[in-house]
PDB file of N, CA and C in Angstrom:
ATOM      1  N   MET P   1      99.748 103.265 104.114  1.00 73.00           N
ATOM      2  CA  MET P   1      98.992 104.356 103.504  1.00 73.00           C
ATOM      3  C   MET P   1      99.494 105.704 104.029  1.00 73.00           C
ATOM      4  N   LEU P   2      99.680 105.819 105.328  1.00 76.00           N
ATOM      5  CA  LEU P   2     100.108 107.090 105.894  1.00 76.00           C
ATOM      6  C   LEU P   2     101.627 107.227 105.983  1.00 76.00           C
ATOM      7  N   ARG P   3     102.303 106.095 106.014  1.00 82.00           N
ATOM      8  CA  ARG P   3     103.768 106.061 106.155  1.00 82.00           C
ATOM      9  C   ARG P   3     104.236 106.790 107.400  1.00 82.00           C
ATOM     10  N   VAL P   4     103.553 106.546 108.510  1.00 85.00           N
ATOM     11  CA  VAL P   4     103.962 107.060 109.821  1.00 85.00           C
ATOM     12  C   VAL P   4     103.973 105.894 110.797  1.00 85.00           C
ATOM     13  N   SER P   5     104.621 106.091 111.942  1.00 90.00           N
ATOM     14  CA  SER P   5     104.754 105.028 112.919  1.00 90.00           C
ATOM     15  C   SER P   5     103.465 104.849 113.703  1.00 90.00           C
ATOM     16  N   LEU P   6     103.356 103.727 114.392  1.00 90.00           N
ATOM     17  CA  LEU P   6     102.182 103.462 115.234  1.00 90.00           C
ATOM     18  C   LEU P   6     102.115 104.460 116.378  1.00 90.00           C
ATOM     19  N   VAL P   7     103.264 104.925 116.854  1.00 94.00           N
ATOM     20  CA  VAL P   7     103.285 105.924 117.906  1.00 94.00           C
ATOM     21  C   VAL P   7     102.632 107.218 117.426  1.00 94.00           C
ATOM     22  N   THR P   8     102.940 107.632 116.204  1.00 90.00           N
ATOM     23  CA  THR P   8     102.366 108.835 115.620  1.00 90.00           C
ATOM     24  C   THR P   8     100.844 108.694 115.505  1.00 90.00           C
ATOM     25  N   ILE P   9     100.376 107.542 115.055  1.00 90.00           N
ATOM     26  CA  ILE P   9      98.934 107.317 114.946  1.00 90.00           C
ATOM     27  C   ILE P   9      98.276 107.388 116.326  1.00 90.00           C
ATOM     28  N   GLY P  10      98.942 106.854 117.329  1.00 90.00           N
ATOM     29  CA  GLY P  10      98.431 106.939 118.697  1.00 90.00           C
ATOM     30  C   GLY P  10      98.316 108.364 119.189  1.00 90.00           C
ATOM     31  N   VAL P  11      99.313 109.162 118.889  1.00 93.00           N
ATOM     32  CA  VAL P  11      99.294 110.582 119.271  1.00 93.00           C
ATOM     33  C   VAL P  11      98.180 111.311 118.542  1.00 93.00           C
ATOM     34  N   TRP P  12      98.037 111.050 117.248  1.00 90.00           N
ATOM     35  CA  TRP P  12      96.985 111.695 116.470  1.00 90.00           C
ATOM     36  C   TRP P  12      95.603 111.321 117.007  1.00 90.00           C
ATOM     37  N   SER P  13      95.450 110.095 117.492  1.00 92.00           N
ATOM     38  CA  SER P  13      94.180 109.675 118.077  1.00 92.00           C
ATOM     39  C   SER P  13      93.898 110.446 119.366  1.00 92.00           C
ATOM     40  N   LYS P  14      94.945 110.620 120.184  1.00 94.00           N
ATOM     41  CA  LYS P  14      94.767 111.316 121.463  1.00 94.00           C
ATOM     42  C   LYS P  14      94.423 112.793 121.275  1.00 94.00           C
ATOM     43  N   VAL P  15      95.055 113.443 120.306  1.00 94.00           N
ATOM     44  CA  VAL P  15      94.810 114.868 120.115  1.00 94.00           C
ATOM     45  C   VAL P  15      93.618 115.167 119.224  1.00 94.00           C
ATOM     46  N   GLY P  16      93.027 114.106 118.626  1.00 90.00           N
ATOM     47  CA  GLY P  16      91.807 114.296 117.850  1.00 90.00           C
ATOM     48  C   GLY P  16      91.969 114.488 116.359  1.00 90.00           C
ATOM     49  N   ILE P  17      93.176 114.250 115.860  1.00 88.00           N
ATOM     50  CA  ILE P  17      93.372 114.374 114.420  1.00 88.00           C
ATOM     51  C   ILE P  17      92.671 113.239 113.701  1.00 88.00           C
ATOM     52  N   LEU P  18      92.766 112.043 114.257  1.00 91.00           N
ATOM     53  CA  LEU P  18      92.059 110.867 113.735  1.00 91.00           C
ATOM     54  C   LEU P  18      91.107 110.333 114.800  1.00 91.00           C
ATOM     55  N   ASN P  19      89.933 109.913 114.395  1.00 92.00           N
ATOM     56  CA  ASN P  19      88.951 109.371 115.332  1.00 92.00           C
ATOM     57  C   ASN P  19      88.914 107.857 115.215  1.00 92.00           C
ATOM     58  N   PRO P  20      89.390 107.145 116.242  1.00 93.00           N
ATOM     59  CA  PRO P  20      89.417 105.690 116.166  1.00 93.00           C
ATOM     60  C   PRO P  20      88.044 105.070 116.413  1.00 93.00           C
ATOM     61  N   ILE P  21      87.848 103.895 115.820  1.00 95.00           N
ATOM     62  CA  ILE P  21      86.667 103.079 116.076  1.00 95.00           C
ATOM     63  C   ILE P  21      87.181 101.817 116.739  1.00 95.00           C
ATOM     64  N   ARG P  22      86.732 101.543 117.943  1.00 95.00           N
ATOM     65  CA  ARG P  22      87.232 100.392 118.696  1.00 95.00           C
ATOM     66  C   ARG P  22      86.242  99.241 118.607  1.00 95.00           C
ATOM     67  N   MET P  23      86.781  98.073 118.257  1.00 96.00           N
ATOM     68  CA  MET P  23      86.009  96.842 118.198  1.00 96.00           C
ATOM     69  C   MET P  23      86.801  95.783 118.941  1.00 96.00           C
ATOM     70  N   GLY P  24      86.428  95.522 120.173  1.00 96.00           N
ATOM     71  CA  GLY P  24      87.200  94.578 120.965  1.00 96.00           C
ATOM     72  C   GLY P  24      88.568  95.127 121.238  1.00 96.00           C
ATOM     73  N   ASN P  25      89.600  94.366 120.927  1.00 95.00           N
ATOM     74  CA  ASN P  25      90.971  94.805 121.143  1.00 95.00           C
ATOM     75  C   ASN P  25      91.552  95.520 119.933  1.00 95.00           C
ATOM     76  N   ARG P  26      90.788  95.667 118.890  1.00 94.00           N
ATOM     77  CA  ARG P  26      91.286  96.279 117.657  1.00 94.00           C
ATOM     78  C   ARG P  26      90.816  97.714 117.531  1.00 94.00           C
ATOM     79  N   ILE P  27      91.616  98.496 116.821  1.00 92.00           N
ATOM     80  CA  ILE P  27      91.291  99.884 116.566  1.00 92.00           C
ATOM     81  C   ILE P  27      91.295 100.096 115.053  1.00 92.00           C
ATOM     82  N   PHE P  28      90.222 100.674 114.543  1.00 94.00           N
ATOM     83  CA  PHE P  28      90.084 100.934 113.114  1.00 94.00           C
ATOM     84  C   PHE P  28      89.878 102.433 112.891  1.00 94.00           C
ATOM     85  N   PHE P  29      90.178 102.836 111.660  1.00 93.00           N
ATOM     86  CA  PHE P  29      89.956 104.221 111.252  1.00 93.00           C
ATOM     87  C   PHE P  29      89.212 104.195 109.936  1.00 93.00           C
ATOM     88  N   LYS P  30      88.270 105.069 109.756  1.00 93.00           N
ATOM     89  CA  LYS P  30      87.541 105.155 108.494  1.00 93.00           C
ATOM     90  C   LYS P  30      88.472 105.721 107.430  1.00 93.00           C
ATOM     91  N   GLU P  31      88.449 105.112 106.276  1.00 92.00           N
ATOM     92  CA  GLU P  31      89.300 105.542 105.173  1.00 92.00           C
ATOM     93  C   GLU P  31      89.006 106.994 104.793  1.00 92.00           C
ATOM     94  N   GLN P  32      87.734 107.363 104.791  1.00 93.00           N
ATOM     95  CA  GLN P  32      87.360 108.727 104.407  1.00 93.00           C
ATOM     96  C   GLN P  32      87.891 109.740 105.422  1.00 93.00           C
ATOM     97  N   ASP P  33      87.904 109.391 106.707  1.00 90.00           N
ATOM     98  CA  ASP P  33      88.470 110.283 107.725  1.00 90.00           C
ATOM     99  C   ASP P  33      89.958 110.505 107.486  1.00 90.00           C
ATOM    100  N   ILE P  34      90.667 109.426 107.142  1.00 89.00           N
ATOM    101  CA  ILE P  34      92.089 109.540 106.861  1.00 89.00           C
ATOM    102  C   ILE P  34      92.331 110.435 105.639  1.00 89.00           C
ATOM    103  N   LEU P  35      91.565 110.207 104.586  1.00 90.00           N
ATOM    104  CA  LEU P  35      91.738 111.003 103.368  1.00 90.00           C
ATOM    105  C   LEU P  35      91.419 112.485 103.633  1.00 90.00           C
ATOM    106  N   ASN P  36      90.378 112.764 104.417  1.00 89.00           N
ATOM    107  CA  ASN P  36      90.033 114.149 104.753  1.00 89.00           C
ATOM    108  C   ASN P  36      91.145 114.799 105.551  1.00 89.00           C
ATOM    109  N   THR P  37      91.701 114.057 106.485  1.00 85.00           N
ATOM    110  CA  THR P  37      92.788 114.595 107.304  1.00 85.00           C
ATOM    111  C   THR P  37      94.009 114.897 106.451  1.00 85.00           C
ATOM    112  N   LEU P  38      94.360 113.997 105.560  1.00 84.00           N
ATOM    113  CA  LEU P  38      95.493 114.237 104.657  1.00 84.00           C
ATOM    114  C   LEU P  38      95.254 115.448 103.770  1.00 84.00           C
ATOM    115  N   GLU P  39      94.043 115.596 103.292  1.00 86.00           N
ATOM    116  CA  GLU P  39      93.708 116.737 102.436  1.00 86.00           C
ATOM    117  C   GLU P  39      93.824 118.043 103.229  1.00 86.00           C
ATOM    118  N   GLN P  40      93.333 118.071 104.433  1.00 84.00           N
ATOM    119  CA  GLN P  40      93.415 119.265 105.267  1.00 84.00           C
ATOM    120  C   GLN P  40      94.859 119.611 105.573  1.00 84.00           C
ATOM    121  N   GLN P  41      95.686 118.602 105.837  1.00 78.00           N
ATOM    122  CA  GLN P  41      97.092 118.832 106.120  1.00 78.00           C
ATOM    123  C   GLN P  41      97.800 119.432 104.912  1.00 78.00           C
ATOM    124  N   SER P  42      97.475 118.959 103.721  1.00 78.00           N
ATOM    125  CA  SER P  42      98.134 119.478 102.526  1.00 78.00           C
ATOM    126  C   SER P  42      97.685 120.904 102.251  1.00 78.00           C
ATOM    127  N   ILE P  43      96.445 121.234 102.563  1.00 76.00           N
ATOM    128  CA  ILE P  43      95.942 122.589 102.390  1.00 76.00           C
ATOM    129  C   ILE P  43      96.640 123.533 103.361  1.00 76.00           C
ATOM    130  N   ASN P  44      96.821 123.088 104.606  1.00 72.00           N
ATOM    131  CA  ASN P  44      97.483 123.924 105.617  1.00 72.00           C
ATOM    132  C   ASN P  44      98.956 124.146 105.270  1.00 72.00           C
ATOM    133  N   LYS P  45      99.612 123.183 104.657  1.00 70.00           N
ATOM    134  CA  LYS P  45     101.021 123.354 104.288  1.00 70.00           C
ATOM    135  C   LYS P  45     101.169 124.369 103.180  1.00 70.00           C
ATOM    136  N   LYS P  46     100.196 124.474 102.282  1.00 68.00           N
ATOM    137  CA  LYS P  46     100.268 125.417 101.176  1.00 68.00           C
ATOM    138  C   LYS P  46     100.112 126.863 101.630  1.00 68.00           C
ATOM    139  N   ARG P  47      99.500 127.072 102.758  1.00 62.00           N
ATOM    140  CA  ARG P  47      99.259 128.440 103.254  1.00 62.00           C
ATOM    141  C   ARG P  47     100.469 129.026 103.805  1.00 62.00           C
TER     142      ARG P  47
END
């Protein structure tokens, strides 16, 4: 969906771009959070 590496997702989690949800050893992200982040990034690129 994002077409980025796992390292990039890890960095985005650390800096707060994406908010992870941890369940045991797994990490999940809400689809709406991802879509909102992508929308904000596209708005910032247009400026």
